[in-house]
């Protein structure tokens, strides 16, 4: 096999915005990660492209703005989704706020005279604030009122950090600052009124020696390890110094002198010379080199400098010295020696990903206001290559730029450090070549699987689609189908998308004859990666993103168990998940242990959903319903609503219960969360959906009891019946066990199917064990079934004429009687004893529980049993039973006359 020939992986490259032409080459270029807008600027003229959305008529035409005033240089830019406020950085410490109206624009200048540099600014989803500015000495929160054209400062958080680098996640209102020594300081802006808004600082691994990992890890008990207790963050390692046990001095002295020197190095009172040697050996003379964040930054100097570096390695003289250093740091050669940081939301947690270029190890942190977790296992990468991190559908994607391949990791799995995909896979570029947009792919999946559409929140809806109205155990018989608030084009419901076809429509004016001739390659130099999932391709004048194709995803994961567990966490996945899970069990590609893991995960998600909905319902009943941000005029409008929907579809905006718990937007997301998923993102699988899979397994076994008799007789001989009864019984029993482990009530149809199949296979031993250890829930139907196969009449009534085999298991009769007594069905217990000729025991049951018998018994049935006794010659016994029966009959009639509301025992 040619190692240089790559196979297309499950990641498909698609357009995010409409492409632009060469006429925009001289424009300044910005990408706003909050509003998902692409901004072009030149001499007072703005052209703004939204995310392309054909169904909502968004992104087909740009928003244009022509200002009378011209700004000579714009360092960074961001815009609100409603296009009513534009923010520009025109100098190192000056910002401009433009309030836009129909034919006018009002300007407010924000000057930070005490600050050396403005490092970051963006609009946010906040309660008391909707905009933040980060300088080298403070983080300022503002409340902008577009109708009054005012910007009021709400909070100023002072900073004292040397040479800070700023990273932020606008969807979670979290800012991370990293200093020149690799120490990180998280800030949770939603909690600015509390002391916990300053998260606990922690130290990154800046050393050049790889952190040792245990050779054998017990993943079943693996938990995220607190950073304060991690072995690599103590004393010398935290400062970048090698551990004393790993440091050895090379010399030709005697062994005694060498050992003495070794012991001397391990002491805390080392000489100045030894400490200097350690300092130089660790490479601390080189400063901590950190890749800068480019959110909202001007990308034009980067694009020009990269093209010049690629051609003649000479920078444009028009670029100032500061920008030259910034641009040089973005070249591929410089990136290989830079530490990369990516802060984003993965599932419902705020995560920080750190790639160390010296050790080629990726460290994972979970950020929370009260603590910081460092995941125990590290992701080891191939040394010597250039890597780029992205997060697609809550999956960590690592692009090997040199090898031109991509790999995926699911942090929800216990063995998350193991790659998901096969090696030597690249990205499917043909989708972008055909002009497909990411919204086309999302809408195609939603049309194919209507019940998996994500219900975004609506300003006007407080109806029954919210999670808060479903409390307790979920109703699996009628799972809720949620409806999108946006219109769906009925004429396009039959349109589907695969690897080579295109779904949806594109604006005809944007089509060119040369569109299919464009070559897209995210691995080539010149592309700009914008966190967390965007790619700017200056060569093709395109803004792109990646989308997971589930059909390829399930084919290119070698481990079937990890594939199905990861598939459970994907969006719009239920149909694919159930189909693939069924196929894996039918083909026996999953062992019973692996199937048990999947069942345990499914039922734990089901239990989690029940707990979440009970808490949300309790919160709603207290009247503490969050109101939409009515006191925040900047957060109102159709485009903002649509942005919420789009960010949910992309997996960037999800409710969480930690850092955003005090925000209105998070409460709205909680109350209007999809009813078919838990907050962490996993799909809810109901018992009746798995019941259908169990039926298909049974139909593919040696005892297809659910197929009609005629279909079984006429079944083609070519069909290979490969599933054995023990295999299917073990699968269903394991599912019932995981239900009990999670305290989930069994659906009666589940155990009825299991018992019916056990009886068909005549595995009475398994049935007895299930009943003895209370795996099967007590029910009237099961008790009647046990009595039926345990009675003596079964020998005559349930014989199979073709084979002459009788379905009879005598101990089942007593098991059925015990079950009827537990569920207090005394009349059924008496009639069962009567049917076996045990009339005395039947009368004892009636006499002892006459106050609890709800249905009248047939007196003639008892007389028939007495006649049978006389027919068999038991005259004395028949007379005794008859006198007792008549006496009980008289007492029953007297009570019926004297007591109001008394129900007669005998009819």
PDB file of N, CA, C and O in Angstrom, residues 165-218:
ATOM      1  N   UNK A 165      -1.263  36.833  27.218  1.00  0.00           N
ATOM      2  CA  UNK A 165      -1.893  36.406  25.968  1.00  0.00           C
ATOM      3  C   UNK A 165      -3.334  36.040  26.305  1.00  0.00           C
ATOM      4  O   UNK A 165      -3.580  35.285  27.235  1.00  0.00           O
ATOM      5  N   UNK A 166      -4.275  36.572  25.526  1.00  0.00           N
ATOM      6  CA  UNK A 166      -5.692  36.413  25.845  1.00  0.00           C
ATOM      7  C   UNK A 166      -6.348  35.415  24.896  1.00  0.00           C
ATOM      8  O   UNK A 166      -6.132  35.460  23.675  1.00  0.00           O
ATOM      9  N   UNK A 167      -7.140  34.539  25.487  1.00  0.00           N
ATOM     10  CA  UNK A 167      -7.980  33.594  24.747  1.00  0.00           C
ATOM     11  C   UNK A 167      -9.366  33.634  25.391  1.00  0.00           C
ATOM     12  O   UNK A 167      -9.487  33.758  26.615  1.00  0.00           O
ATOM     13  N   UNK A 168     -10.392  33.524  24.590  1.00  0.00           N
ATOM     14  CA  UNK A 168     -11.737  33.603  25.153  1.00  0.00           C
ATOM     15  C   UNK A 168     -12.703  32.752  24.344  1.00  0.00           C
ATOM     16  O   UNK A 168     -12.473  32.463  23.164  1.00  0.00           O
ATOM     17  N   UNK A 169     -13.762  32.341  25.020  1.00  0.00           N
ATOM     18  CA  UNK A 169     -14.860  31.610  24.401  1.00  0.00           C
ATOM     19  C   UNK A 169     -16.122  32.454  24.557  1.00  0.00           C
ATOM     20  O   UNK A 169     -16.715  32.527  25.637  1.00  0.00           O
ATOM     21  N   UNK A 170     -16.573  33.150  23.491  1.00  0.00           N
ATOM     22  CA  UNK A 170     -17.712  34.065  23.633  1.00  0.00           C
ATOM     23  C   UNK A 170     -19.025  33.367  23.941  1.00  0.00           C
ATOM     24  O   UNK A 170     -19.930  33.991  24.488  1.00  0.00           O
ATOM     25  N   UNK A 171     -19.149  32.082  23.606  1.00  0.00           N
ATOM     26  CA  UNK A 171     -20.391  31.378  23.894  1.00  0.00           C
ATOM     27  C   UNK A 171     -20.550  31.069  25.380  1.00  0.00           C
ATOM     28  O   UNK A 171     -21.654  30.837  25.851  1.00  0.00           O
ATOM     29  N   UNK A 172     -19.450  31.043  26.124  1.00  0.00           N
ATOM     30  CA  UNK A 172     -19.494  30.738  27.560  1.00  0.00           C
ATOM     31  C   UNK A 172     -19.087  31.907  28.431  1.00  0.00           C
ATOM     32  O   UNK A 172     -19.112  31.794  29.657  1.00  0.00           O
ATOM     33  N   UNK A 173     -18.690  33.045  27.815  1.00  0.00           N
ATOM     34  CA  UNK A 173     -18.264  34.223  28.569  1.00  0.00           C
ATOM     35  C   UNK A 173     -17.087  33.898  29.491  1.00  0.00           C
ATOM     36  O   UNK A 173     -17.081  34.252  30.670  1.00  0.00           O
ATOM     37  N   UNK A 174     -16.104  33.218  28.949  1.00  0.00           N
ATOM     38  CA  UNK A 174     -14.913  32.831  29.701  1.00  0.00           C
ATOM     39  C   UNK A 174     -13.687  33.408  28.999  1.00  0.00           C
ATOM     40  O   UNK A 174     -13.546  33.284  27.776  1.00  0.00           O
ATOM     41  N   UNK A 175     -12.820  34.033  29.782  1.00  0.00           N
ATOM     42  CA  UNK A 175     -11.569  34.585  29.274  1.00  0.00           C
ATOM     43  C   UNK A 175     -10.423  33.874  29.980  1.00  0.00           C
ATOM     44  O   UNK A 175     -10.445  33.699  31.210  1.00  0.00           O
ATOM     45  N   UNK A 176      -9.422  33.475  29.207  1.00  0.00           N
ATOM     46  CA  UNK A 176      -8.233  32.821  29.751  1.00  0.00           C
ATOM     47  C   UNK A 176      -7.018  33.673  29.406  1.00  0.00           C
ATOM     48  O   UNK A 176      -6.822  34.044  28.246  1.00  0.00           O
ATOM     49  N   UNK A 177      -6.212  33.952  30.427  1.00  0.00           N
ATOM     50  CA  UNK A 177      -4.993  34.734  30.241  1.00  0.00           C
ATOM     51  C   UNK A 177      -3.804  33.847  30.580  1.00  0.00           C
ATOM     52  O   UNK A 177      -3.765  33.217  31.642  1.00  0.00           O
ATOM     53  N   UNK A 178      -2.834  33.819  29.679  1.00  0.00           N
ATOM     54  CA  UNK A 178      -1.612  33.043  29.893  1.00  0.00           C
ATOM     55  C   UNK A 178      -0.426  33.997  29.886  1.00  0.00           C
ATOM     56  O   UNK A 178      -0.271  34.812  28.955  1.00  0.00           O
ATOM     57  N   UNK A 179       0.412  33.921  30.929  1.00  0.00           N
ATOM     58  CA  UNK A 179       1.548  34.829  31.014  1.00  0.00           C
ATOM     59  C   UNK A 179       2.762  34.243  30.304  1.00  0.00           C
ATOM     60  O   UNK A 179       2.696  33.175  29.687  1.00  0.00           O
ATOM     61  N   UNK A 180       3.889  34.945  30.409  1.00  0.00           N
ATOM     62  CA  UNK A 180       5.093  34.524  29.689  1.00  0.00           C
ATOM     63  C   UNK A 180       5.798  33.342  30.315  1.00  0.00           C
ATOM     64  O   UNK A 180       6.816  32.881  29.816  1.00  0.00           O
ATOM     65  N   UNK A 181       5.292  32.815  31.442  1.00  0.00           N
ATOM     66  CA  UNK A 181       5.868  31.628  32.060  1.00  0.00           C
ATOM     67  C   UNK A 181       4.935  30.415  31.965  1.00  0.00           C
ATOM     68  O   UNK A 181       5.213  29.380  32.560  1.00  0.00           O
ATOM     69  N   UNK A 182       3.834  30.564  31.262  1.00  0.00           N
ATOM     70  CA  UNK A 182       2.931  29.444  31.080  1.00  0.00           C
ATOM     71  C   UNK A 182       1.912  29.277  32.179  1.00  0.00           C
ATOM     72  O   UNK A 182       1.272  28.222  32.261  1.00  0.00           O
ATOM     73  N   UNK A 183       1.716  30.288  33.014  1.00  0.00           N
ATOM     74  CA  UNK A 183       0.695  30.208  34.048  1.00  0.00           C
ATOM     75  C   UNK A 183      -0.609  30.790  33.510  1.00  0.00           C
ATOM     76  O   UNK A 183      -0.627  31.886  32.961  1.00  0.00           O
ATOM     77  N   UNK A 184      -1.693  30.037  33.679  1.00  0.00           N
ATOM     78  CA  UNK A 184      -2.991  30.411  33.127  1.00  0.00           C
ATOM     79  C   UNK A 184      -3.905  30.933  34.232  1.00  0.00           C
ATOM     80  O   UNK A 184      -3.936  30.388  35.345  1.00  0.00           O
ATOM     81  N   UNK A 185      -4.682  31.960  33.875  1.00  0.00           N
ATOM     82  CA  UNK A 185      -5.617  32.586  34.805  1.00  0.00           C
ATOM     83  C   UNK A 185      -6.992  32.634  34.130  1.00  0.00           C
ATOM     84  O   UNK A 185      -7.205  33.469  33.242  1.00  0.00           O
ATOM     85  N   UNK A 186      -7.919  31.770  34.509  1.00  0.00           N
ATOM     86  CA  UNK A 186      -9.262  31.832  33.913  1.00  0.00           C
ATOM     87  C   UNK A 186     -10.143  32.853  34.621  1.00  0.00           C
ATOM     88  O   UNK A 186     -10.040  33.047  35.851  1.00  0.00           O
ATOM     89  N   UNK A 187     -11.013  33.503  33.846  1.00  0.00           N
ATOM     90  CA  UNK A 187     -11.967  34.470  34.377  1.00  0.00           C
ATOM     91  C   UNK A 187     -13.354  34.112  33.846  1.00  0.00           C
ATOM     92  O   UNK A 187     -13.538  33.973  32.623  1.00  0.00           O
ATOM     93  N   UNK A 188     -14.313  33.973  34.748  1.00  0.00           N
ATOM     94  CA  UNK A 188     -15.683  33.616  34.406  1.00  0.00           C
ATOM     95  C   UNK A 188     -16.538  34.880  34.532  1.00  0.00           C
ATOM     96  O   UNK A 188     -16.928  35.285  35.630  1.00  0.00           O
ATOM     97  N   UNK A 189     -16.798  35.504  33.404  1.00  0.00           N
ATOM     98  CA  UNK A 189     -17.394  36.833  33.396  1.00  0.00           C
ATOM     99  C   UNK A 189     -18.820  36.830  33.908  1.00  0.00           C
ATOM    100  O   UNK A 189     -19.279  37.841  34.451  1.00  0.00           O
ATOM    101  N   UNK A 190     -19.551  35.750  33.735  1.00  0.00           N
ATOM    102  CA  UNK A 190     -20.928  35.703  34.217  1.00  0.00           C
ATOM    103  C   UNK A 190     -21.010  35.827  35.733  1.00  0.00           C
ATOM    104  O   UNK A 190     -22.048  36.194  36.269  1.00  0.00           O
ATOM    105  N   UNK A 191     -19.935  35.501  36.396  1.00  0.00           N
ATOM    106  CA  UNK A 191     -19.925  35.501  37.857  1.00  0.00           C
ATOM    107  C   UNK A 191     -19.105  36.665  38.400  1.00  0.00           C
ATOM    108  O   UNK A 191     -18.473  36.561  39.452  1.00  0.00           O
ATOM    109  N   UNK A 192     -19.125  37.811  37.700  1.00  0.00           N
ATOM    110  CA  UNK A 192     -18.287  38.935  38.102  1.00  0.00           C
ATOM    111  C   UNK A 192     -18.701  39.516  39.445  1.00  0.00           C
ATOM    112  O   UNK A 192     -17.897  40.195  40.105  1.00  0.00           O
ATOM    113  N   UNK A 193     -19.934  39.267  39.893  1.00  0.00           N
ATOM    114  CA  UNK A 193     -20.380  39.770  41.184  1.00  0.00           C
ATOM    115  C   UNK A 193     -19.869  38.922  42.344  1.00  0.00           C
ATOM    116  O   UNK A 193     -19.998  39.317  43.500  1.00  0.00           O
ATOM    117  N   UNK A 194     -19.322  37.766  42.042  1.00  0.00           N
ATOM    118  CA  UNK A 194     -18.840  36.866  43.076  1.00  0.00           C
ATOM    119  C   UNK A 194     -17.310  36.791  43.030  1.00  0.00           C
ATOM    120  O   UNK A 194     -16.679  37.109  42.012  1.00  0.00           O
ATOM    121  N   UNK A 195     -16.756  36.334  44.128  1.00  0.00           N
ATOM    122  CA  UNK A 195     -15.298  36.209  44.179  1.00  0.00           C
ATOM    123  C   UNK A 195     -14.788  35.097  43.281  1.00  0.00           C
ATOM    124  O   UNK A 195     -13.625  35.121  42.881  1.00  0.00           O
ATOM    125  N   UNK A 196     -15.657  34.150  42.991  1.00  0.00           N
ATOM    126  CA  UNK A 196     -15.231  32.999  42.183  1.00  0.00           C
ATOM    127  C   UNK A 196     -15.093  33.340  40.707  1.00  0.00           C
ATOM    128  O   UNK A 196     -14.810  32.442  39.903  1.00  0.00           O
ATOM    129  N   UNK A 197     -15.327  34.605  40.322  1.00  0.00           N
ATOM    130  CA  UNK A 197     -15.159  34.937  38.898  1.00  0.00           C
ATOM    131  C   UNK A 197     -13.695  34.835  38.494  1.00  0.00           C
ATOM    132  O   UNK A 197     -13.390  34.644  37.310  1.00  0.00           O
ATOM    133  N   UNK A 198     -12.800  34.956  39.447  1.00  0.00           N
ATOM    134  CA  UNK A 198     -11.377  34.692  39.182  1.00  0.00           C
ATOM    135  C   UNK A 198     -11.114  33.216  39.470  1.00  0.00           C
ATOM    136  O   UNK A 198     -11.083  32.799  40.622  1.00  0.00           O
ATOM    137  N   UNK A 199     -10.961  32.450  38.440  1.00  0.00           N
ATOM    138  CA  UNK A 199     -10.688  31.039  38.629  1.00  0.00           C
ATOM    139  C   UNK A 199      -9.307  30.816  39.222  1.00  0.00           C
ATOM    140  O   UNK A 199      -8.448  31.708  39.254  1.00  0.00           O
ATOM    141  N   UNK A 200      -9.099  29.621  39.672  1.00  0.00           N
ATOM    142  CA  UNK A 200      -7.807  29.284  40.260  1.00  0.00           C
ATOM    143  C   UNK A 200      -6.749  29.172  39.173  1.00  0.00           C
ATOM    144  O   UNK A 200      -6.924  28.458  38.193  1.00  0.00           O
ATOM    145  N   UNK A 201      -5.624  29.877  39.315  1.00  0.00           N
ATOM    146  CA  UNK A 201      -4.560  29.778  38.302  1.00  0.00           C
ATOM    147  C   UNK A 201      -3.905  28.403  38.321  1.00  0.00           C
ATOM    148  O   UNK A 201      -3.870  27.724  39.348  1.00  0.00           O
ATOM    149  N   UNK A 202      -3.391  28.019  37.202  1.00  0.00           N
ATOM    150  CA  UNK A 202      -2.693  26.735  37.093  1.00  0.00           C
ATOM    151  C   UNK A 202      -1.563  26.875  36.088  1.00  0.00           C
ATOM    152  O   UNK A 202      -1.544  27.788  35.260  1.00  0.00           O
ATOM    153  N   UNK A 203      -0.634  25.952  36.159  1.00  0.00           N
ATOM    154  CA  UNK A 203       0.596  26.019  35.376  1.00  0.00           C
ATOM    155  C   UNK A 203       0.540  25.021  34.229  1.00  0.00           C
ATOM    156  O   UNK A 203       0.175  23.861  34.399  1.00  0.00           O
ATOM    157  N   UNK A 204       0.892  25.487  33.038  1.00  0.00           N
ATOM    158  CA  UNK A 204       1.018  24.601  31.891  1.00  0.00           C
ATOM    159  C   UNK A 204       2.358  23.871  31.931  1.00  0.00           C
ATOM    160  O   UNK A 204       3.316  24.321  32.575  1.00  0.00           O
ATOM    161  N   UNK A 205       2.413  22.769  31.240  1.00  0.00           N
ATOM    162  CA  UNK A 205       3.660  22.018  31.131  1.00  0.00           C
ATOM    163  C   UNK A 205       4.524  22.686  30.068  1.00  0.00           C
ATOM    164  O   UNK A 205       4.262  22.566  28.874  1.00  0.00           O
ATOM    165  N   UNK A 206       5.533  23.406  30.488  1.00  0.00           N
ATOM    166  CA  UNK A 206       6.414  24.122  29.563  1.00  0.00           C
ATOM    167  C   UNK A 206       7.750  23.430  29.360  1.00  0.00           C
ATOM    168  O   UNK A 206       8.602  23.951  28.639  1.00  0.00           O
ATOM    169  N   UNK A 207       7.942  22.290  29.997  1.00  0.00           N
ATOM    170  CA  UNK A 207       9.217  21.598  29.892  1.00  0.00           C
ATOM    171  C   UNK A 207       9.374  20.867  28.581  1.00  0.00           C
ATOM    172  O   UNK A 207       8.434  20.669  27.812  1.00  0.00           O
ATOM    173  N   UNK A 208      10.584  20.442  28.315  1.00  0.00           N
ATOM    174  CA  UNK A 208      10.912  19.734  27.079  1.00  0.00           C
ATOM    175  C   UNK A 208      11.003  18.238  27.269  1.00  0.00           C
ATOM    176  O   UNK A 208      11.281  17.507  26.317  1.00  0.00           O
ATOM    177  N   UNK A 209      10.802  17.764  28.512  1.00  0.00           N
ATOM    178  CA  UNK A 209      10.860  16.334  28.785  1.00  0.00           C
ATOM    179  C   UNK A 209       9.441  15.799  28.852  1.00  0.00           C
ATOM    180  O   UNK A 209       8.607  16.334  29.585  1.00  0.00           O
ATOM    181  N   UNK A 210       9.101  14.775  28.079  1.00  0.00           N
ATOM    182  CA  UNK A 210       7.734  14.256  28.106  1.00  0.00           C
ATOM    183  C   UNK A 210       7.344  13.787  29.492  1.00  0.00           C
ATOM    184  O   UNK A 210       8.142  13.226  30.236  1.00  0.00           O
ATOM    185  N   UNK A 211       6.095  14.037  29.834  1.00  0.00           N
ATOM    186  CA  UNK A 211       5.561  13.578  31.108  1.00  0.00           C
ATOM    187  C   UNK A 211       5.326  12.080  31.036  1.00  0.00           C
ATOM    188  O   UNK A 211       4.688  11.578  30.121  1.00  0.00           O
ATOM    189  N   UNK A 212       5.884  11.370  32.000  1.00  0.00           N
ATOM    190  CA  UNK A 212       5.709   9.919  32.023  1.00  0.00           C
ATOM    191  C   UNK A 212       4.271   9.570  32.357  1.00  0.00           C
ATOM    192  O   UNK A 212       3.643  10.186  33.218  1.00  0.00           O
ATOM    193  N   UNK A 213       3.757   8.551  31.669  1.00  0.00           N
ATOM    194  CA  UNK A 213       2.429   8.049  31.939  1.00  0.00           C
ATOM    195  C   UNK A 213       2.526   6.604  32.399  1.00  0.00           C
ATOM    196  O   UNK A 213       3.460   5.889  32.038  1.00  0.00           O
ATOM    197  N   UNK A 214       1.574   6.155  33.204  1.00  0.00           N
ATOM    198  CA  UNK A 214       1.565   4.754  33.599  1.00  0.00           C
ATOM    199  C   UNK A 214       1.450   3.858  32.376  1.00  0.00           C
ATOM    200  O   UNK A 214       0.709   4.163  31.437  1.00  0.00           O
ATOM    201  N   UNK A 215       2.206   2.775  32.406  1.00  0.00           N
ATOM    202  CA  UNK A 215       2.165   1.864  31.263  1.00  0.00           C
ATOM    203  C   UNK A 215       0.841   1.150  31.154  1.00  0.00           C
ATOM    204  O   UNK A 215       0.395   0.813  30.072  1.00  0.00           O
ATOM    205  N   UNK A 216       0.197   0.907  32.278  1.00  0.00           N
ATOM    206  CA  UNK A 216      -1.100   0.241  32.276  1.00  0.00           C
ATOM    207  C   UNK A 216      -2.036   1.059  33.154  1.00  0.00           C
ATOM    208  O   UNK A 216      -1.793   1.242  34.342  1.00  0.00           O
ATOM    209  N   UNK A 217      -3.106   1.544  32.545  1.00  0.00           N
ATOM    210  CA  UNK A 217      -4.072   2.365  33.257  1.00  0.00           C
ATOM    211  C   UNK A 217      -5.368   1.608  33.409  1.00  0.00           C
ATOM    212  O   UNK A 217      -5.799   0.915  32.491  1.00  0.00           O
ATOM    213  N   UNK A 218      -5.976   1.756  34.561  1.00  0.00           N
ATOM    214  CA  UNK A 218      -7.293   1.161  34.793  1.00  0.00           C
ATOM    215  C   UNK A 218      -8.342   2.166  34.359  1.00  0.00           C
ATOM    216  O   UNK A 218      -8.752   3.042  35.098  1.00  0.00           O
TER     217      UNK A 218
END
